[in-house]
Coordinates of C-alpha atoms (C1' of nucleotides) in Angstrom, one line a residue:
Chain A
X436 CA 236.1 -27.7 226.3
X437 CA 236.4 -28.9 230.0
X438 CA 240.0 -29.5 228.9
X439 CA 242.4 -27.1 230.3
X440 CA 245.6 -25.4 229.5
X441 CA 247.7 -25.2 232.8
X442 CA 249.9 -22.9 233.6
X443 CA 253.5 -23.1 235.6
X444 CA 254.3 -22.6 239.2
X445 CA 258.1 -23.4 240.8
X446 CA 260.0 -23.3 243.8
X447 CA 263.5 -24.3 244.1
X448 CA 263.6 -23.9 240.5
X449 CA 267.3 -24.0 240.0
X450 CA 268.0 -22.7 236.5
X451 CA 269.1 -24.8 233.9
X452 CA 271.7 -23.2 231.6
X453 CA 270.8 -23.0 227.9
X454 CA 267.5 -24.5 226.0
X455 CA 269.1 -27.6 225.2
X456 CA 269.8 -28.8 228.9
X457 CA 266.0 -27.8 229.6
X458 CA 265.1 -29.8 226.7
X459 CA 266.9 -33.1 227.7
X460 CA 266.1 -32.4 231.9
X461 CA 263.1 -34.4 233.2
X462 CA 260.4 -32.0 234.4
X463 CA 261.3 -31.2 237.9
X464 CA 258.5 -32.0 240.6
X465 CA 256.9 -29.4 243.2
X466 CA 254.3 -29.0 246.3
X467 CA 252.9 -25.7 247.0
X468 CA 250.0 -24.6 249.2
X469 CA 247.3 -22.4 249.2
X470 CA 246.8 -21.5 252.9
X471 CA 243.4 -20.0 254.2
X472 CA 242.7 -18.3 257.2
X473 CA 240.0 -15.8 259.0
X474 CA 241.4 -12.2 260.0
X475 CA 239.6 -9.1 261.0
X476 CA 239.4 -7.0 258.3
X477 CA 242.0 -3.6 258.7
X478 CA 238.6 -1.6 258.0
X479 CA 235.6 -3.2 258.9
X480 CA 237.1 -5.4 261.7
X481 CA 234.7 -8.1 260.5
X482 CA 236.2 -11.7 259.4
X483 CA 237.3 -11.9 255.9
X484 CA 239.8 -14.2 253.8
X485 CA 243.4 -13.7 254.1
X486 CA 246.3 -16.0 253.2
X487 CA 250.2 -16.4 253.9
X488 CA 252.9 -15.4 251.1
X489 CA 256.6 -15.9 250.9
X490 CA 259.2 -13.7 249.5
X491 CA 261.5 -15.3 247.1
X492 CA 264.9 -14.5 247.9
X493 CA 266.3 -15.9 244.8
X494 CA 265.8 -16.0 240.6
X495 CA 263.2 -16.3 238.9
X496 CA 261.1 -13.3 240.6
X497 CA 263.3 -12.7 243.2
X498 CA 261.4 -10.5 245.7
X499 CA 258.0 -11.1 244.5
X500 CA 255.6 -13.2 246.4
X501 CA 254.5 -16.8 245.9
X502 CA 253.1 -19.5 247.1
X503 CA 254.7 -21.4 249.9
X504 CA 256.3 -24.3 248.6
X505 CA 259.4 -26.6 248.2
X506 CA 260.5 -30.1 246.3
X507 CA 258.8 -32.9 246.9
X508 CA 261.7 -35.4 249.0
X509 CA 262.1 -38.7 248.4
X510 CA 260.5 -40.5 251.9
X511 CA 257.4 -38.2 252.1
X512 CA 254.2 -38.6 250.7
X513 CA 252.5 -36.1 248.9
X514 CA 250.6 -34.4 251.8
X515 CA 253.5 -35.0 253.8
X516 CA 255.4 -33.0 251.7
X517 CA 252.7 -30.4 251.8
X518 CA 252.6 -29.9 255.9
X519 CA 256.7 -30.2 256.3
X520 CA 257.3 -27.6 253.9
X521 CA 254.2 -25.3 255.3
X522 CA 256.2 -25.8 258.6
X523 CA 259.5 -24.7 257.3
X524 CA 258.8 -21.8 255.5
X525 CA 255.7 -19.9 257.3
X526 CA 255.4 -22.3 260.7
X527 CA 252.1 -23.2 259.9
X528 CA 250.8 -26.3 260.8
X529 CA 246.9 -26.4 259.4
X530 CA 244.4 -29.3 260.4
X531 CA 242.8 -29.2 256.9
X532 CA 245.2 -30.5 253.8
X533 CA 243.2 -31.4 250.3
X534 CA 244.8 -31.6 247.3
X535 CA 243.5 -28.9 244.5
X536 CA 245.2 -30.0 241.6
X537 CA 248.4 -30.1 239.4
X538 CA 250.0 -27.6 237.3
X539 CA 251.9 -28.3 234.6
X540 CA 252.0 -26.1 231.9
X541 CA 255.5 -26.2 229.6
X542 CA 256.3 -22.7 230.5
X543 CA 255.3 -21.9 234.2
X544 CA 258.8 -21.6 234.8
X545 CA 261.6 -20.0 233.2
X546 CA 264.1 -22.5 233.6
X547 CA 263.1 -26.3 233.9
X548 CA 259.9 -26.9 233.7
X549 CA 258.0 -27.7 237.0
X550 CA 255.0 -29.9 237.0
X551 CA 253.7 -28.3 240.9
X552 CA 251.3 -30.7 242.5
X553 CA 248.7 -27.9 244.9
X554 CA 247.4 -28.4 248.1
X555 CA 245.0 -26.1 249.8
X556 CA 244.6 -25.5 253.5
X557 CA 242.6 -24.0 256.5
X558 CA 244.0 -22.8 259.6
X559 CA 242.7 -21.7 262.5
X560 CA 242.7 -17.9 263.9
X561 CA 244.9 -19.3 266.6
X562 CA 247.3 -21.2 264.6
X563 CA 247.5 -18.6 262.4
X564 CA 249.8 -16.3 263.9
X565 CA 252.8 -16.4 262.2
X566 CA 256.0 -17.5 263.9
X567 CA 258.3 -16.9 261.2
X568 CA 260.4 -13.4 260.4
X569 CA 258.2 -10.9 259.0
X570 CA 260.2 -9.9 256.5
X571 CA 259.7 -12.8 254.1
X572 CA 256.2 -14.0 255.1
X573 CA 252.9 -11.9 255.6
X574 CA 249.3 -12.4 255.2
X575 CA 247.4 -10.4 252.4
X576 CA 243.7 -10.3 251.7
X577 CA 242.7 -13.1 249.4
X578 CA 241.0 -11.1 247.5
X579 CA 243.6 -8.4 247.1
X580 CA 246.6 -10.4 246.4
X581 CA 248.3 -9.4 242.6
X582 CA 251.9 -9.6 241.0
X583 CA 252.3 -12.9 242.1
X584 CA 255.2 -14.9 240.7
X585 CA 254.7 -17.6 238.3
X586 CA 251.8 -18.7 237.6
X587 CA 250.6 -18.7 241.3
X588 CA 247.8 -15.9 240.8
X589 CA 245.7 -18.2 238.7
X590 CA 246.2 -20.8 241.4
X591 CA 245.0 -18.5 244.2
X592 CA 241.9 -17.7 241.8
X593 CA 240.9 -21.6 241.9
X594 CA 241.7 -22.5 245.3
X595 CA 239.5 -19.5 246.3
X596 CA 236.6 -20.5 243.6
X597 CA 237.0 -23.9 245.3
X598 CA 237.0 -23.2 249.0
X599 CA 233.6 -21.2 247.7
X600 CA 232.3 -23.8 246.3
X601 CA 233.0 -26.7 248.4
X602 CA 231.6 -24.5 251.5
X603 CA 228.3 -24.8 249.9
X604 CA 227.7 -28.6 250.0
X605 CA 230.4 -29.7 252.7
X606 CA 231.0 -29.1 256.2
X607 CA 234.2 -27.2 256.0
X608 CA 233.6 -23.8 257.3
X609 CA 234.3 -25.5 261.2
X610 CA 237.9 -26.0 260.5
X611 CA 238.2 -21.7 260.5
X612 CA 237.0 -21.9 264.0
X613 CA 238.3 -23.7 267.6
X614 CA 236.5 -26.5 269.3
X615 CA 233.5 -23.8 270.6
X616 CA 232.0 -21.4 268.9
X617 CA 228.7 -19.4 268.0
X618 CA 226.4 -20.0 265.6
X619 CA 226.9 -16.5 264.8
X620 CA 230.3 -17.0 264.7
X621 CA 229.8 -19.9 262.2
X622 CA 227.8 -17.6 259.9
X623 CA 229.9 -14.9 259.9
X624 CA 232.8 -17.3 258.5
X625 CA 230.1 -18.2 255.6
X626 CA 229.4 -14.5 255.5
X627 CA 233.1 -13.9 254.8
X628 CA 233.7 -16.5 252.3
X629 CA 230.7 -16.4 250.0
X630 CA 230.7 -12.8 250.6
X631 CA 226.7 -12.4 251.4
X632 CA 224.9 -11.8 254.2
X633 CA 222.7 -14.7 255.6
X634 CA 219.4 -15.4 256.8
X635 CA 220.5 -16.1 260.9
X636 CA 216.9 -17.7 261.7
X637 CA 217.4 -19.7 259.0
X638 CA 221.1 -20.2 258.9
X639 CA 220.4 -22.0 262.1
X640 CA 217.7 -24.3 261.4
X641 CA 220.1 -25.3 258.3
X642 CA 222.8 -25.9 260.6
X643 CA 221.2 -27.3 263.5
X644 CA 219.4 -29.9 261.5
X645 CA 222.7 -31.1 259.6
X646 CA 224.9 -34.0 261.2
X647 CA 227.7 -33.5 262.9
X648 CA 227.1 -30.4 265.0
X649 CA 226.6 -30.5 268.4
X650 CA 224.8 -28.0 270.8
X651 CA 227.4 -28.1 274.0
X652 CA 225.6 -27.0 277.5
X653 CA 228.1 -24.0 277.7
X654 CA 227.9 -20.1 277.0
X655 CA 229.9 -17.2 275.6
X656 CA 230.0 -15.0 278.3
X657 CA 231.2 -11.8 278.1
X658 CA 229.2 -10.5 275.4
X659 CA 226.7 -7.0 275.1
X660 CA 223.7 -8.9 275.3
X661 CA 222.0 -12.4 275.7
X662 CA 225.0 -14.9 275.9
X663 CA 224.7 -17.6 272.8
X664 CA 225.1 -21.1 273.0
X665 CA 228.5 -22.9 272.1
X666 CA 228.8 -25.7 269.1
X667 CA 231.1 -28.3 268.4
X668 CA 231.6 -29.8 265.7
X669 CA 231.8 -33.7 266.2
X670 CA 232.5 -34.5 262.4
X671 CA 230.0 -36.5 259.9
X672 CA 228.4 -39.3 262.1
X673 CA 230.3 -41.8 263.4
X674 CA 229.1 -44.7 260.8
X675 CA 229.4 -42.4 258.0
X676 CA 229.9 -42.8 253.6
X677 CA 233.4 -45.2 253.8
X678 CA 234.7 -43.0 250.8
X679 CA 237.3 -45.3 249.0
X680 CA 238.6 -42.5 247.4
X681 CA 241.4 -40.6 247.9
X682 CA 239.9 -36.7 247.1
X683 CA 236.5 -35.5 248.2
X684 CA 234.8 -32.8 245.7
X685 CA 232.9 -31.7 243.2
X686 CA 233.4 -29.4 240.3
X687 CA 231.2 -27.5 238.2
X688 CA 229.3 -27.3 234.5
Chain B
X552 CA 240.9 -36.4 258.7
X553 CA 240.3 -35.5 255.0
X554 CA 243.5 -35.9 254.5
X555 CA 244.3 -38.9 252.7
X556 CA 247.4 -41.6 252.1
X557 CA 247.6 -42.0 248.8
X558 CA 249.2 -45.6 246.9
X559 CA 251.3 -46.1 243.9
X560 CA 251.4 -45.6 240.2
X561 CA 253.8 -46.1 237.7
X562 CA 254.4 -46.4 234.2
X563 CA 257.7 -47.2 232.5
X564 CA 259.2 -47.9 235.7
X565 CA 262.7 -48.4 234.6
X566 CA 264.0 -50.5 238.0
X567 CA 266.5 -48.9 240.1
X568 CA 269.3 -51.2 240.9
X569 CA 269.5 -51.1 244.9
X570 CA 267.6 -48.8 247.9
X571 CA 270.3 -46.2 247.9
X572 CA 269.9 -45.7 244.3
X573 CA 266.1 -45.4 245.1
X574 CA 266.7 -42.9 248.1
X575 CA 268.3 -40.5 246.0
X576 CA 266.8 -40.4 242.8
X577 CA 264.0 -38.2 241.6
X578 CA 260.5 -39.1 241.7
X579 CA 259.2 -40.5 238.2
X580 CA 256.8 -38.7 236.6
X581 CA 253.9 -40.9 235.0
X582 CA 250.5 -39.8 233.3
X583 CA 247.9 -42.4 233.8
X584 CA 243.9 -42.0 232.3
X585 CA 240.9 -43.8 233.2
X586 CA 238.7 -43.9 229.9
X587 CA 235.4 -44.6 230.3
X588 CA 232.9 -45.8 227.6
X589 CA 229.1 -47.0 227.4
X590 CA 228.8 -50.3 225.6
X591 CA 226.2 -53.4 225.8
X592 CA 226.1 -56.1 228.6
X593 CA 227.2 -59.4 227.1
X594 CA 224.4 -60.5 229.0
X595 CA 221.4 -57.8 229.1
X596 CA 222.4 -56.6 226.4
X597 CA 221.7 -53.0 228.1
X598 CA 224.5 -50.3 228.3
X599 CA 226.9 -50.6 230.7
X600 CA 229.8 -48.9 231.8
X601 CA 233.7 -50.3 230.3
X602 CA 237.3 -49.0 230.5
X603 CA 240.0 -50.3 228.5
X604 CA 243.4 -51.6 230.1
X605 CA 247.1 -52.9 228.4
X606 CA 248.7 -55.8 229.7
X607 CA 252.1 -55.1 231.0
X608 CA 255.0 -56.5 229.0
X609 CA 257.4 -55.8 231.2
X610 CA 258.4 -56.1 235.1
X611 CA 256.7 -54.8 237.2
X612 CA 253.5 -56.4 237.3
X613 CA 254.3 -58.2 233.9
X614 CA 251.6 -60.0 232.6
X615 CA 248.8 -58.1 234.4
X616 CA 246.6 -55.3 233.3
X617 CA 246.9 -51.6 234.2
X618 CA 245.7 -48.5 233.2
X619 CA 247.5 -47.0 230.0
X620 CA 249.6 -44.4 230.5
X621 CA 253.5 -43.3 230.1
X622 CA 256.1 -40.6 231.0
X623 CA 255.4 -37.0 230.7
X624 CA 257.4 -35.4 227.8
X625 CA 259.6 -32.4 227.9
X626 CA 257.5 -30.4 225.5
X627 CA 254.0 -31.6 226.0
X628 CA 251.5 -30.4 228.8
X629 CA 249.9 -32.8 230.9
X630 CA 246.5 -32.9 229.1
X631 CA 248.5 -33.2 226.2
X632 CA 250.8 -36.1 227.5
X633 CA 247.6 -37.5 228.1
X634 CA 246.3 -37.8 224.6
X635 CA 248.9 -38.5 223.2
X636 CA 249.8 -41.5 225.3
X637 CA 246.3 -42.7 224.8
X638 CA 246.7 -42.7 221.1
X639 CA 250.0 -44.5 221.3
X640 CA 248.7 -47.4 223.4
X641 CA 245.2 -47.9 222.5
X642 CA 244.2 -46.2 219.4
X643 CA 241.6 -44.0 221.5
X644 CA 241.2 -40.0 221.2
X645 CA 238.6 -39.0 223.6
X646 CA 236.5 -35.7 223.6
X647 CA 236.6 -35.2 227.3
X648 CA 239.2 -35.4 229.1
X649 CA 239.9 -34.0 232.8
X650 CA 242.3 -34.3 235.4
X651 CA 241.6 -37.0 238.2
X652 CA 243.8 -36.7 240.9
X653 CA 248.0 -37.0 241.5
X654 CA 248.6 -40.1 243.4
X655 CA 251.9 -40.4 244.7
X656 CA 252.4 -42.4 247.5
X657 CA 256.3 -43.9 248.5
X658 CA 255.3 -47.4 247.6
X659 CA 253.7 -47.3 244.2
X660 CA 256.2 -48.8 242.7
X661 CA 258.1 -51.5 243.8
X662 CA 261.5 -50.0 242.4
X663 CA 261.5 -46.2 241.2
X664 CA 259.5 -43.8 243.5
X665 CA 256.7 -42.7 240.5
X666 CA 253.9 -40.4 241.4
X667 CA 251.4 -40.3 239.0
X668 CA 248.8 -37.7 237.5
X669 CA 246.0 -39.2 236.1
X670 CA 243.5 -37.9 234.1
X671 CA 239.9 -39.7 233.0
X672 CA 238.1 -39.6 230.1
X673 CA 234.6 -40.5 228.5
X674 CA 234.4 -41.7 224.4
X675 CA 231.9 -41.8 222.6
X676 CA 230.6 -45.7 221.3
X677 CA 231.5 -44.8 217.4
X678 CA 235.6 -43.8 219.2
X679 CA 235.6 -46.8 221.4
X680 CA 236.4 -49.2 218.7
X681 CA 240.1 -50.6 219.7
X682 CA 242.4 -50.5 216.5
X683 CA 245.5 -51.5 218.3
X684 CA 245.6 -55.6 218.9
X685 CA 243.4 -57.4 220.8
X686 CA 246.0 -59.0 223.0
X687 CA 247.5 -56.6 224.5
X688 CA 244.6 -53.7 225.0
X689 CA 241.3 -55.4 226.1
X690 CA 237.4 -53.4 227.4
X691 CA 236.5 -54.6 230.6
X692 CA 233.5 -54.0 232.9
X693 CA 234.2 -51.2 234.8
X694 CA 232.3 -52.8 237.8
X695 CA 234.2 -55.5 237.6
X696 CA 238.4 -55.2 237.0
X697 CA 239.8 -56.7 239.5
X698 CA 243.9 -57.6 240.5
X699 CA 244.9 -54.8 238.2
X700 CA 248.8 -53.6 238.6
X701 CA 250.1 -51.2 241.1
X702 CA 247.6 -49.3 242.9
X703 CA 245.5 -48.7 239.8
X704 CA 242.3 -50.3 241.3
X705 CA 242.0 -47.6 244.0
X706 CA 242.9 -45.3 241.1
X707 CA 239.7 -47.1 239.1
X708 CA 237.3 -47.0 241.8
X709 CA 237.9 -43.4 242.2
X710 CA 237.3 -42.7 239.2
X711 CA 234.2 -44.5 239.3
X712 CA 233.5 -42.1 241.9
X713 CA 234.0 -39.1 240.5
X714 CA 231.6 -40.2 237.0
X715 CA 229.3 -41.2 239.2
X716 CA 229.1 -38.2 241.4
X717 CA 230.0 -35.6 238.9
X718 CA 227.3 -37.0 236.5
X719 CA 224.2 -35.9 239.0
X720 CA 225.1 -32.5 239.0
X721 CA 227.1 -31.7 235.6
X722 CA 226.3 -32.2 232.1
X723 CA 228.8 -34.9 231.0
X724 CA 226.4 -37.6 229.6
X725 CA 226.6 -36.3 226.4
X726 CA 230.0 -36.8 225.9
X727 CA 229.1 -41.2 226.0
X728 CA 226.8 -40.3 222.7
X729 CA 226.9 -38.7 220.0
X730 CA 225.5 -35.6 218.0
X731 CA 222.1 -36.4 217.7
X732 CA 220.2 -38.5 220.7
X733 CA 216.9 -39.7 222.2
X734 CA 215.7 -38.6 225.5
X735 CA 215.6 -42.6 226.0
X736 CA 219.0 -43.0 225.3
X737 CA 220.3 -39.9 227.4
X738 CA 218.2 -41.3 230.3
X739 CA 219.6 -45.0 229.7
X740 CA 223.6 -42.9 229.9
X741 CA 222.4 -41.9 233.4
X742 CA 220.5 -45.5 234.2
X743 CA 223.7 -47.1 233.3
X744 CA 226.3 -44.8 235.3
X745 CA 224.6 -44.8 238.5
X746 CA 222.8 -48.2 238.2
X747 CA 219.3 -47.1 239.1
X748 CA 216.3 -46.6 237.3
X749 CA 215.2 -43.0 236.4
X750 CA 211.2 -41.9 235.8
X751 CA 210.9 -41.3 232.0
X752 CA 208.7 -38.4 232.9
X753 CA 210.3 -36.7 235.3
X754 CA 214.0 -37.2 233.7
X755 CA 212.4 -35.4 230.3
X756 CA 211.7 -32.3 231.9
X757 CA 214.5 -32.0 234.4
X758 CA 217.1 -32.4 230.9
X759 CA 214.7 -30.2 229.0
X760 CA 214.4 -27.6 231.6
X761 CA 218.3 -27.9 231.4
X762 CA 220.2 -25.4 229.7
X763 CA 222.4 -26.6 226.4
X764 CA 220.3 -28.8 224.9
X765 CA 218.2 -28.6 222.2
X766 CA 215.5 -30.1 220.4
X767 CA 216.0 -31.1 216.6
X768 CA 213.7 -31.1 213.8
X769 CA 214.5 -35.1 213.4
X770 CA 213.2 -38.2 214.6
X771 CA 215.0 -41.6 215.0
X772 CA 212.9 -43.8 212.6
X773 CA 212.8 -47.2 212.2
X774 CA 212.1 -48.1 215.6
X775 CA 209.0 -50.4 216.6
X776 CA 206.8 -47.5 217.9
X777 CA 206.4 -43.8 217.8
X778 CA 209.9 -42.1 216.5
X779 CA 211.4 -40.3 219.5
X780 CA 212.7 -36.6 218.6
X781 CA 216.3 -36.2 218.4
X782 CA 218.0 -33.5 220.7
X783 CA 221.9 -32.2 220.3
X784 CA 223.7 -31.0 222.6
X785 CA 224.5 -27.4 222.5
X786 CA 226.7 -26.9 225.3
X787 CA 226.1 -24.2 228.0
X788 CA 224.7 -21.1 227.4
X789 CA 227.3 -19.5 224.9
X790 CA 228.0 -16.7 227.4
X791 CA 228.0 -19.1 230.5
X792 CA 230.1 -18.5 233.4
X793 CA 233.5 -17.5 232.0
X794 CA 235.6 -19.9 234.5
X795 CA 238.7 -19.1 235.5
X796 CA 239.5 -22.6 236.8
X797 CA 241.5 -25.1 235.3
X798 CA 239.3 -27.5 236.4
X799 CA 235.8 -28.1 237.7
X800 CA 234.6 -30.6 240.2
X801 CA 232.7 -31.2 243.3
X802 CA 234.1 -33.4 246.0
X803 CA 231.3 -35.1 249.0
X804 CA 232.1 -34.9 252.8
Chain C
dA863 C1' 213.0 0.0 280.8
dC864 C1' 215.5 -0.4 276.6
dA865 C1' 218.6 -2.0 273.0
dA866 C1' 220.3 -5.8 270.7
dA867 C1' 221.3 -10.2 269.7
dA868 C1' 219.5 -15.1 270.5
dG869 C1' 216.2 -18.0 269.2
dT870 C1' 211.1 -19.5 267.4
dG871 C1' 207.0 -19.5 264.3
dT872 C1' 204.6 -18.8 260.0
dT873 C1' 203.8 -18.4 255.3
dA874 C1' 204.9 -18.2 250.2
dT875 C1' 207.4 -20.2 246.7
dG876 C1' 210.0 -23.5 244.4
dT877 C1' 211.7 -28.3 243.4
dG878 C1' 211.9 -33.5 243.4
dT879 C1' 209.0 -37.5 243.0
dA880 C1' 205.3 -40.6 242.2
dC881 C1' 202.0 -41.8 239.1
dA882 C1' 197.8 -41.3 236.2
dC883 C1' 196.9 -40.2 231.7
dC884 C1' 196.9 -39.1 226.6
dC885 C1' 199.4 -39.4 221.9
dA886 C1' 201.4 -41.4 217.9
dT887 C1' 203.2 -44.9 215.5
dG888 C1' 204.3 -50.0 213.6
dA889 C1' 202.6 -54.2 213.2
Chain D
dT771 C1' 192.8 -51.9 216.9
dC772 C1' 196.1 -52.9 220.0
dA773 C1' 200.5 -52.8 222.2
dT774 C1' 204.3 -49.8 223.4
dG775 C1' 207.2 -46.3 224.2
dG776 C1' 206.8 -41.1 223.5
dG777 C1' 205.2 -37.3 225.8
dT778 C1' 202.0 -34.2 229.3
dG779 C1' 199.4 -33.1 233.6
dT780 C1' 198.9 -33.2 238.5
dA781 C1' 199.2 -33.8 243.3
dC782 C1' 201.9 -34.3 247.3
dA783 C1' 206.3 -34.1 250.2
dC784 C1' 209.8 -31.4 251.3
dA785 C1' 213.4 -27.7 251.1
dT786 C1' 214.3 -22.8 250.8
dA787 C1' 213.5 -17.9 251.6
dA788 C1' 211.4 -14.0 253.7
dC789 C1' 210.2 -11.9 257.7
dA790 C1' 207.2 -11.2 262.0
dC791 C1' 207.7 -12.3 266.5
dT792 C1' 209.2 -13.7 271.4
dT793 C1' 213.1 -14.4 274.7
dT794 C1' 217.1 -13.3 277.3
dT795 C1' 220.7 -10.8 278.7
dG796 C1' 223.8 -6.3 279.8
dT797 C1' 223.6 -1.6 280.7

DNA sequence: ACAAAAGTGTTATGTGTACACCCATGA
DNA sequence: TCATGGGTGTACACATAACACTTTTGT
């Protein structure tokens, strides 16, 4: 029941010839990324989820979009891999790298089989201009992406069910924002991601009373009206849970 | 900062001869589970929480005990690979089974670069019998394994983790018994797995309140006092939350 | 002065926890 | 009838949610 049937995601999948080399070849190994970030919205103008795609210039679904990704090499761990290959193909550089899970279903793939191990990621608004040529790497709404190669729309659907869920018990929603910033700023990044509106009086006493946020004696000037306070977010106290584990989250039912 | 250096797994580590070998071969591909299973303290005679290991037979780590697991196969999926492997070396066929985490740090292994995905798994006390021979497969106290191969302590205590911390918020106790149960024996499941005592009165109504389980029109008889009702466990609500997740976990922090 | 967002107070409702108590059965 | 675990009732502490209200700024 809470067993489940993966699915197949590649990159660098360089096709083996007939059935019976696929058959004897080991499964080849991949990291991919699910990259979240903060935009305006092209309507509204308010905050809403976007993330980072890359063309594939070659077979199998050549010119569709995937998931950035690459092989895993041979000196770099798995995270490693993650953020090197993020840098090479969309210039990203995120502070936030967790692993989401691994994918290996017989026929994501054409080809060989690829077993993909999935990291997911938050950047920052201001790291999250794209360097690269625009031609082969755009945002799109989170919400909106579709005709995905591979597999990777079903991976999309769980990072985003994850980043939902883990924003409701962890303190995750920071690492969308700089060092300062609003508590209404803060909110509106919940706002975004669990897609509801919130409570501000009591969005702040929630926030205010949890660890590792700190008021700052500055203001954001420039504003319409009464200048809020700026927050930073100092991580979970200093002498905090000593996980010994490598992953941190939960999971449904 | 959540970002996290994984260790080293392996399985069927066929030794590379020399480092250049090693720099440019593939990384191995191993699947690893963690079975868990409720059984009484040789002491208290209480449930507690064991896992079964095999004893290496061959270099590395030869002699010493380590989780059971083996290569993924070209025409099996990982949960698959998983059960499979588990049947092979300890005779074992859990009902739940769910993927852990993939560890694959560079120096897992002393010879061939492996990276591991492991899965975990929870069997019921009637299952947990070992057919395969005592000297090579063994239960041990999952509290207290200790100089295990590779990095498959870390990969234990993680494990441990995730039971523990999925168990307060999901319904997996069921799986450790069988159809029918007592209230008493459900609450002793969660007594055992995070070592606390629970208030009979309170745990009654928080599980009945619970959706997916149900009352039965038997009693266990032939205890000392008043015959407890038996409940099953029904699962969620038939049309629950139709997930489109390959997997389902929280994760602290 | 007025609009609007920042920030505070108050109350209703629900949930977890501690614990007193009754019930049903075997010996 | 008595001991014991099965099973129910209840009161308190605390968190959440709804919303009225005051404060501070720019225009």
């Amino acid at each position: 029941m809470d067993q489940w049937q993966p699915l197949t995601v590649p990159v660098q999948a360089n096709p083996v010839g007939n059935v019976e080399e696929r058959r004897l070849a080991a499964p080849g190994l991949a990291i991919s990324t699910v990259i979240f970030a903060l935009k305006p919205s092209e309507t509204s103008g308010r905050p809403t989820l976007w993330l980072p795609l890359v063309r594939r210039i070659r077979e199998p679904f050549k010119g569709q979009w995937a998931l950035p990704g690459g092989p895993l090499r041979h000196d770099e761990s798995l995270p490693e891999a993650a953020s090197r290959n993020l840098l090479d193909t969309t210039g990203l550089a995120p502070r936030y790298l967790e692993q989401l899970y691994a994918f290996g279903g017989l026929h994501r793939s054409p080809a060989q089989r690829v077993v993909s191990i999935v990291y997911w990621a938050l950047v920052q608004p201001e790291e999250a201009e794209l360097p690269g040529e625009e031609e082969n790497v755009r945002w799109f709404r989170a919400d909106k992406v579709t005709d995905l190669a591979f597999d990777h729309q079903e991976i999309v659907d769980y990072a985003l069910w994850r980043l939902r869920n883990k924003m409701e018990y962890a303190s995750i929603a920071f690492h969308f924002l700089g060092e300062y910033f609003t508590l209404a700023q803060l909110r509106e990044v919940y706002e975004a991601v669990l897609d509801k509106p919130l409570d501000p009086a009591n969005f702040r006493r929630h926030v205010t009373n949890a660890v590792g946020i700190e008021p700052s004696d500055r203001y954001l000037q420039g504003g319409k009206h009464r200048p809020p306070r700026l927050y930073r977010y100092t991580g979970p106290a200093p002498s905090s849970t000593p996980r010994t584990a490598p992953n941190t989250a939960r999971n449904p039912s």
